[in-house]
Coordinates of C-alpha atoms and ligand atoms in Angstrom, one line a residue:
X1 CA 0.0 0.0 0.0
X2 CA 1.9 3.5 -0.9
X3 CA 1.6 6.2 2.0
X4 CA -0.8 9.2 1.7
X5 CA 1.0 12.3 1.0
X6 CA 1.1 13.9 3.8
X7 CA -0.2 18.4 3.1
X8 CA 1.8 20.3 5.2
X9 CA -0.7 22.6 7.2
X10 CA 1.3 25.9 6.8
X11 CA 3.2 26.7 3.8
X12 CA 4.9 30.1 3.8
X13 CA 7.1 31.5 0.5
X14 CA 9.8 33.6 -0.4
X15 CA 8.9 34.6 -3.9
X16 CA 12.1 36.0 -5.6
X17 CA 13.7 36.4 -8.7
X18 CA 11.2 38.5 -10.5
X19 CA 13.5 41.1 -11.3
X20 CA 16.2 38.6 -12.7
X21 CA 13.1 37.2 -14.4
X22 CA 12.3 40.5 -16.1
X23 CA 16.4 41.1 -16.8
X24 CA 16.8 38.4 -18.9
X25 CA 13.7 39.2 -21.2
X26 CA 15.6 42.5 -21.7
X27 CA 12.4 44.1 -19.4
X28 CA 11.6 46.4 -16.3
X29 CA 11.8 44.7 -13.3
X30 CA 8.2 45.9 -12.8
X31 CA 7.3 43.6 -16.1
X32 CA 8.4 40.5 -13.6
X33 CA 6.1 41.7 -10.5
X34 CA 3.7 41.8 -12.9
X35 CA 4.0 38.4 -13.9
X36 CA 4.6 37.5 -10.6
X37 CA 1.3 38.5 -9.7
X38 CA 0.2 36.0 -12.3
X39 CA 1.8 33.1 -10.6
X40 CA 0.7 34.2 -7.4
X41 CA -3.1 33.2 -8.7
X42 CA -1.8 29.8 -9.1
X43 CA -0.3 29.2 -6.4
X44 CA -3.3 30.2 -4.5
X45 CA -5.6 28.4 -5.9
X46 CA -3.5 25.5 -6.0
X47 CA -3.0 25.6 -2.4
X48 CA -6.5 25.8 -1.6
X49 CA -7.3 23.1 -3.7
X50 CA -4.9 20.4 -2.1
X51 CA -6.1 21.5 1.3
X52 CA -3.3 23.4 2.6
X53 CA -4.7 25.4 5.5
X54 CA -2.7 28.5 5.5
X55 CA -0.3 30.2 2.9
X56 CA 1.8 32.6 4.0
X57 CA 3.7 34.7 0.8
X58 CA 6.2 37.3 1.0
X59 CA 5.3 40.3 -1.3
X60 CA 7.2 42.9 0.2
X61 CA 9.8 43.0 3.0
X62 CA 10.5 46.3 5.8
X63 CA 14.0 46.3 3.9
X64 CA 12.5 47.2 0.1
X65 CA 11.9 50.6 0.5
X66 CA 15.9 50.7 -0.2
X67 CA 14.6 50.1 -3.9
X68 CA 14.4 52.9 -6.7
X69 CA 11.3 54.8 -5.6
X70 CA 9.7 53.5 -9.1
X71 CA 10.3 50.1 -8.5
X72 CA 9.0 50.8 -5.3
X73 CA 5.9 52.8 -6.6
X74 CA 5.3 50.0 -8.9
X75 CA 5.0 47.4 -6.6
X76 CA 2.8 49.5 -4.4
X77 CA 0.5 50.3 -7.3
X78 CA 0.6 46.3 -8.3
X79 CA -0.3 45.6 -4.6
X80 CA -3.6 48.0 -4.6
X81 CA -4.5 46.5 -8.5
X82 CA -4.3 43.3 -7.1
X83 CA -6.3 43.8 -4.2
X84 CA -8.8 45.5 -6.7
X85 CA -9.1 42.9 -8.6
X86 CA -8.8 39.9 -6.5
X87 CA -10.5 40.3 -3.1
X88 CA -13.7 39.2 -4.4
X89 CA -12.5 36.6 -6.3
X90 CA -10.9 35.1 -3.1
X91 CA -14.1 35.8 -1.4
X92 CA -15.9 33.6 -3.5
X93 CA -13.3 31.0 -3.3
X94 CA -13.6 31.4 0.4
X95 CA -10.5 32.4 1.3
X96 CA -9.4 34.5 4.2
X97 CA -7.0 37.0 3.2
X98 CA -4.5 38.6 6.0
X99 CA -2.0 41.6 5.6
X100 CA 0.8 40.8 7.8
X101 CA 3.8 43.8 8.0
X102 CA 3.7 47.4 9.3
X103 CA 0.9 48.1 7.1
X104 CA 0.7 51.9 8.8
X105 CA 3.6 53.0 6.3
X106 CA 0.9 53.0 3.7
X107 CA -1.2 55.5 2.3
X108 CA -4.2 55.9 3.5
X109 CA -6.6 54.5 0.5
X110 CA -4.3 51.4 0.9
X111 CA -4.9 51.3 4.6
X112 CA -8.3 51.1 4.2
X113 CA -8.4 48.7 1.1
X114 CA -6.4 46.6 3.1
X115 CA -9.1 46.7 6.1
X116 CA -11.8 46.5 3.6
X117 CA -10.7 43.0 2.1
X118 CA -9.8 41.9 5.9
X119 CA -13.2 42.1 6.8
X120 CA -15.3 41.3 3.8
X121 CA -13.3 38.1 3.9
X122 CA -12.9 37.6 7.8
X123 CA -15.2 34.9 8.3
X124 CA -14.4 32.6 5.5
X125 CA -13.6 29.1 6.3
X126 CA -11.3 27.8 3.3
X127 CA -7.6 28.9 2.9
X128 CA -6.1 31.5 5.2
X129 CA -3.9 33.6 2.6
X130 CA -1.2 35.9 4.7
X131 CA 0.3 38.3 2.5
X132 CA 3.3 40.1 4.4
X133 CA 3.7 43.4 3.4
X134 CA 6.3 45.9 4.7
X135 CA 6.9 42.8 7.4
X136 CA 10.6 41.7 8.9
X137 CA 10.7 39.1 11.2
X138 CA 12.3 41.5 13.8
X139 CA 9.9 44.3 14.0
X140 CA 7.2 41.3 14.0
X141 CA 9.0 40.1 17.7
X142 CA 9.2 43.5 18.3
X143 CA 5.6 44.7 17.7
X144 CA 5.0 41.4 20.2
X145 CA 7.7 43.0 22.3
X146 CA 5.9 46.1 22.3
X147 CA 2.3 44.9 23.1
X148 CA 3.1 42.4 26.3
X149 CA 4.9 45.3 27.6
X150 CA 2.3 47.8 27.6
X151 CA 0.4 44.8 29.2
X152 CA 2.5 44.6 31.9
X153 CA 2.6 48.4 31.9
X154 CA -1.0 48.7 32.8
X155 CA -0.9 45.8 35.2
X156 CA -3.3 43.3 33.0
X157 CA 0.2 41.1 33.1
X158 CA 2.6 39.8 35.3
X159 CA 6.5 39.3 34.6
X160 CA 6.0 35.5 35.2
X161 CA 3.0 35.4 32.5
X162 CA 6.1 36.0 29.7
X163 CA 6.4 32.9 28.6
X164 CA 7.2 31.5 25.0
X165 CA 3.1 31.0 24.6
X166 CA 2.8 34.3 25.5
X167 CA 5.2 35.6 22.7
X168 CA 4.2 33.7 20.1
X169 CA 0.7 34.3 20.5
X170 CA 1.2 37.9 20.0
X171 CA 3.2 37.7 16.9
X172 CA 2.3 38.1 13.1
X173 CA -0.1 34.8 12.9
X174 CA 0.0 34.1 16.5
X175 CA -3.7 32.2 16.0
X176 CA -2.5 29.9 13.5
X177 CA -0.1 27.0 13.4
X178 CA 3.5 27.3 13.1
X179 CA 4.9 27.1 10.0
X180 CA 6.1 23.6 8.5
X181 CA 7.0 24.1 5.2
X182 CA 9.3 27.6 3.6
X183 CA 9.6 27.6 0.0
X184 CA 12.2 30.3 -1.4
X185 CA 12.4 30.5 -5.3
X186 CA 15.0 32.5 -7.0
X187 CA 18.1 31.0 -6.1
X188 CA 19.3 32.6 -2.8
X189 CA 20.1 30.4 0.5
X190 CA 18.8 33.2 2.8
X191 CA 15.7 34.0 4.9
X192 CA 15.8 37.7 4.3
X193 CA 14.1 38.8 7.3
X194 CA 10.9 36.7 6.7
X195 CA 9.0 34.8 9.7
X196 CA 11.8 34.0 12.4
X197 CA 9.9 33.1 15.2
X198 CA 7.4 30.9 13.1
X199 CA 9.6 29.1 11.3
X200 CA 11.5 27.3 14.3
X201 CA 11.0 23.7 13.4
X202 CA 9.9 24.2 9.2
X203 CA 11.9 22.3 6.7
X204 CA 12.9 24.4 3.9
X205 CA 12.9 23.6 0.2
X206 CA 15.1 26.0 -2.3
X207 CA 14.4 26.0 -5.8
X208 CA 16.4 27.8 -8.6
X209 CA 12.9 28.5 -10.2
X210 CA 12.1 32.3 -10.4
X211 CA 9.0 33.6 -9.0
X212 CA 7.1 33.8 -12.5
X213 CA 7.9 30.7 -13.5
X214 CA 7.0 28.5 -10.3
X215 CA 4.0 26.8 -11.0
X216 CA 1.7 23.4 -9.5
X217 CA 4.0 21.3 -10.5
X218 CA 7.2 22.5 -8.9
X219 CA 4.8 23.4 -5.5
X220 CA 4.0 19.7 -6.2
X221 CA 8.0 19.0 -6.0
X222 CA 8.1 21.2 -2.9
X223 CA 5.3 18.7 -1.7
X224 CA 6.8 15.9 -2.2
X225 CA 10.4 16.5 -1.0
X226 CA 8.5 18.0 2.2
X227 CA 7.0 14.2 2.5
X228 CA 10.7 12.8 1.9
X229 CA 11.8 14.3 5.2
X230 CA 11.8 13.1 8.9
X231 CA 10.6 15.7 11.4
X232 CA 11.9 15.2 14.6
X233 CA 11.1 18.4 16.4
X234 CA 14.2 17.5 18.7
X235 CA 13.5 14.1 19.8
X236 CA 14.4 10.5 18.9
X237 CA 12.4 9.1 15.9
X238 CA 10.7 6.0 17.6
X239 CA 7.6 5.2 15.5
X240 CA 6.5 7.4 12.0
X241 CA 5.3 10.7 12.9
X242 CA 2.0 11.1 11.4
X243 CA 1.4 14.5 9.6
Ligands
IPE436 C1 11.0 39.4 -5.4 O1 11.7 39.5 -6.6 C2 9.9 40.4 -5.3 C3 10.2 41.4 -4.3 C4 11.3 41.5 -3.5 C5 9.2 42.5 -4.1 P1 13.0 40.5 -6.7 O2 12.5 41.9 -7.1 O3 13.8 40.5 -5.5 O4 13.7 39.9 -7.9 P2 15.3 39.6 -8.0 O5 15.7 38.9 -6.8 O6 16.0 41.0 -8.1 O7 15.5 38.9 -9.2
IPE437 C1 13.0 38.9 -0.2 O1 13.6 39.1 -1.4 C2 11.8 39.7 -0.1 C3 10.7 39.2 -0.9 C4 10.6 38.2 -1.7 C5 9.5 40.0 -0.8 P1 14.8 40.1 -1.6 O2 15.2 40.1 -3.0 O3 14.4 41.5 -1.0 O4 16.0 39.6 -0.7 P2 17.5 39.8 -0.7 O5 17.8 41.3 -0.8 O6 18.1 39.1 -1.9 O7 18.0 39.2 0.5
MG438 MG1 15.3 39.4 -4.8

């Protein structure tokens, strides 16, 4: 009897390489966000249709403001298209979609297109879809920092309450599970100030692929090298982990 592939539960991905993609068609680098948009639609679909339970993509990290301010401007004005165009889409599909990041660097009509698809798509039970935008994995333990110690400040916490728990719950995603699988296209061997705290015991899978190009079939690879691995989470492997 072969083994059921076993769906990780949280997926999270560094898509890179769409500039490189764009270079090499002799293009803007704003050509390959744009096609990078296209294979974020397949990816999320795809996700949703294998079960995974919540997708976590890097679109845009707290250190890419060092960018030209028109590649900059162009992926801020590719974020607000696709939210446009896509939030009811992903409604339909019910999908709940999440901005992680320092989203209050924004302009205001993104604010509030941001908060707009949040809660139009809040109670939807299918995918969870976290887009991080303007996020780093150190202002997200900082922001956590921040809120426990304004807890503590006003007396709703005591010192012993601090515990690991405590931290992760009030971190970027604290409500969902940690992640298990990261994905990072492109090329690079880095984590680039994505999750930190959340990806404590995730495998990780690098792929050559850039961002455009990564379609079902090469998150399939992802898969299925993710089901060739033995999670041990620190202890002795007695009997099979189940997934
Ligand atoms: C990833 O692609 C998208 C963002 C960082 C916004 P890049 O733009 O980093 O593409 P490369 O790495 O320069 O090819
Ligand atoms: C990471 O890619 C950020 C995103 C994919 C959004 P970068 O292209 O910014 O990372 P570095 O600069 O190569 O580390
Ligand atoms: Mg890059």
């Amino acid at each position: 009897m072969t083994k059921e592939r076993c769906i990780p539960s949280h997926v999270a991905i560094i898509m890179d390489g769409n500039g490189r993609w764009a270079q090499q068609r002799k293009q803007l680098r704003a050509f390959g966000h744009r096609a990078g948009l296209k294979a974020v639609r397949e990816i999320v679909s795809y996700a949703a249709s294998i079960g995974i339970k919540v997708l976590t993509l890097y679109a845009f990290s707290s250190e890419n403001w060092k960018r030209s301010s028109s590649e900059v401007s162009a992926l801020i004005s590719l974020f607000i298209y696709a939210l446009n165009r896509e939030t009811k889409n992903l409604h339909k599909n019910n999908i709940r979609l999440n901005i992680i990041g320092d989203v209050t660097r924004f302009n205001d009509q993104l604010q509030s297109m941001i908060f707009k698809a949040e809660t139009l798509t809040k109670d939807n039970s299918g995918l969870i879809l976290n887009i991080a935008a303007n996020y780093g994995g150190r202002w997200d333990i900082m922001q956590s920092v921040h809120k426990i110690t304004q807890k503590v400040k006003n007396g709703e916490l005591r010192l012993d309450e601090i515990t690991e728990e405590r931290i992760g719950a009030e971190m970027s995603m604290g409500d969902f599970p940690d992640v298990d699988l990261v994905i990072r296209t492109g090329g690079e061997y880095r984590i680039s100030n994505f999750l930190l705290w959340q990806i404590a015991y995730a495998e990780f899978y690098f792929t050559d692929t850039f961002w455009p190009d990564f379609n079902q079939t090469q998150f399939d690879n992802a898969i299925n090298e993710f089901n060739q691995r033995e999670r041990r989470f620190g202890a002795v492997l007695t009997e099979e982990l189940t997934c």
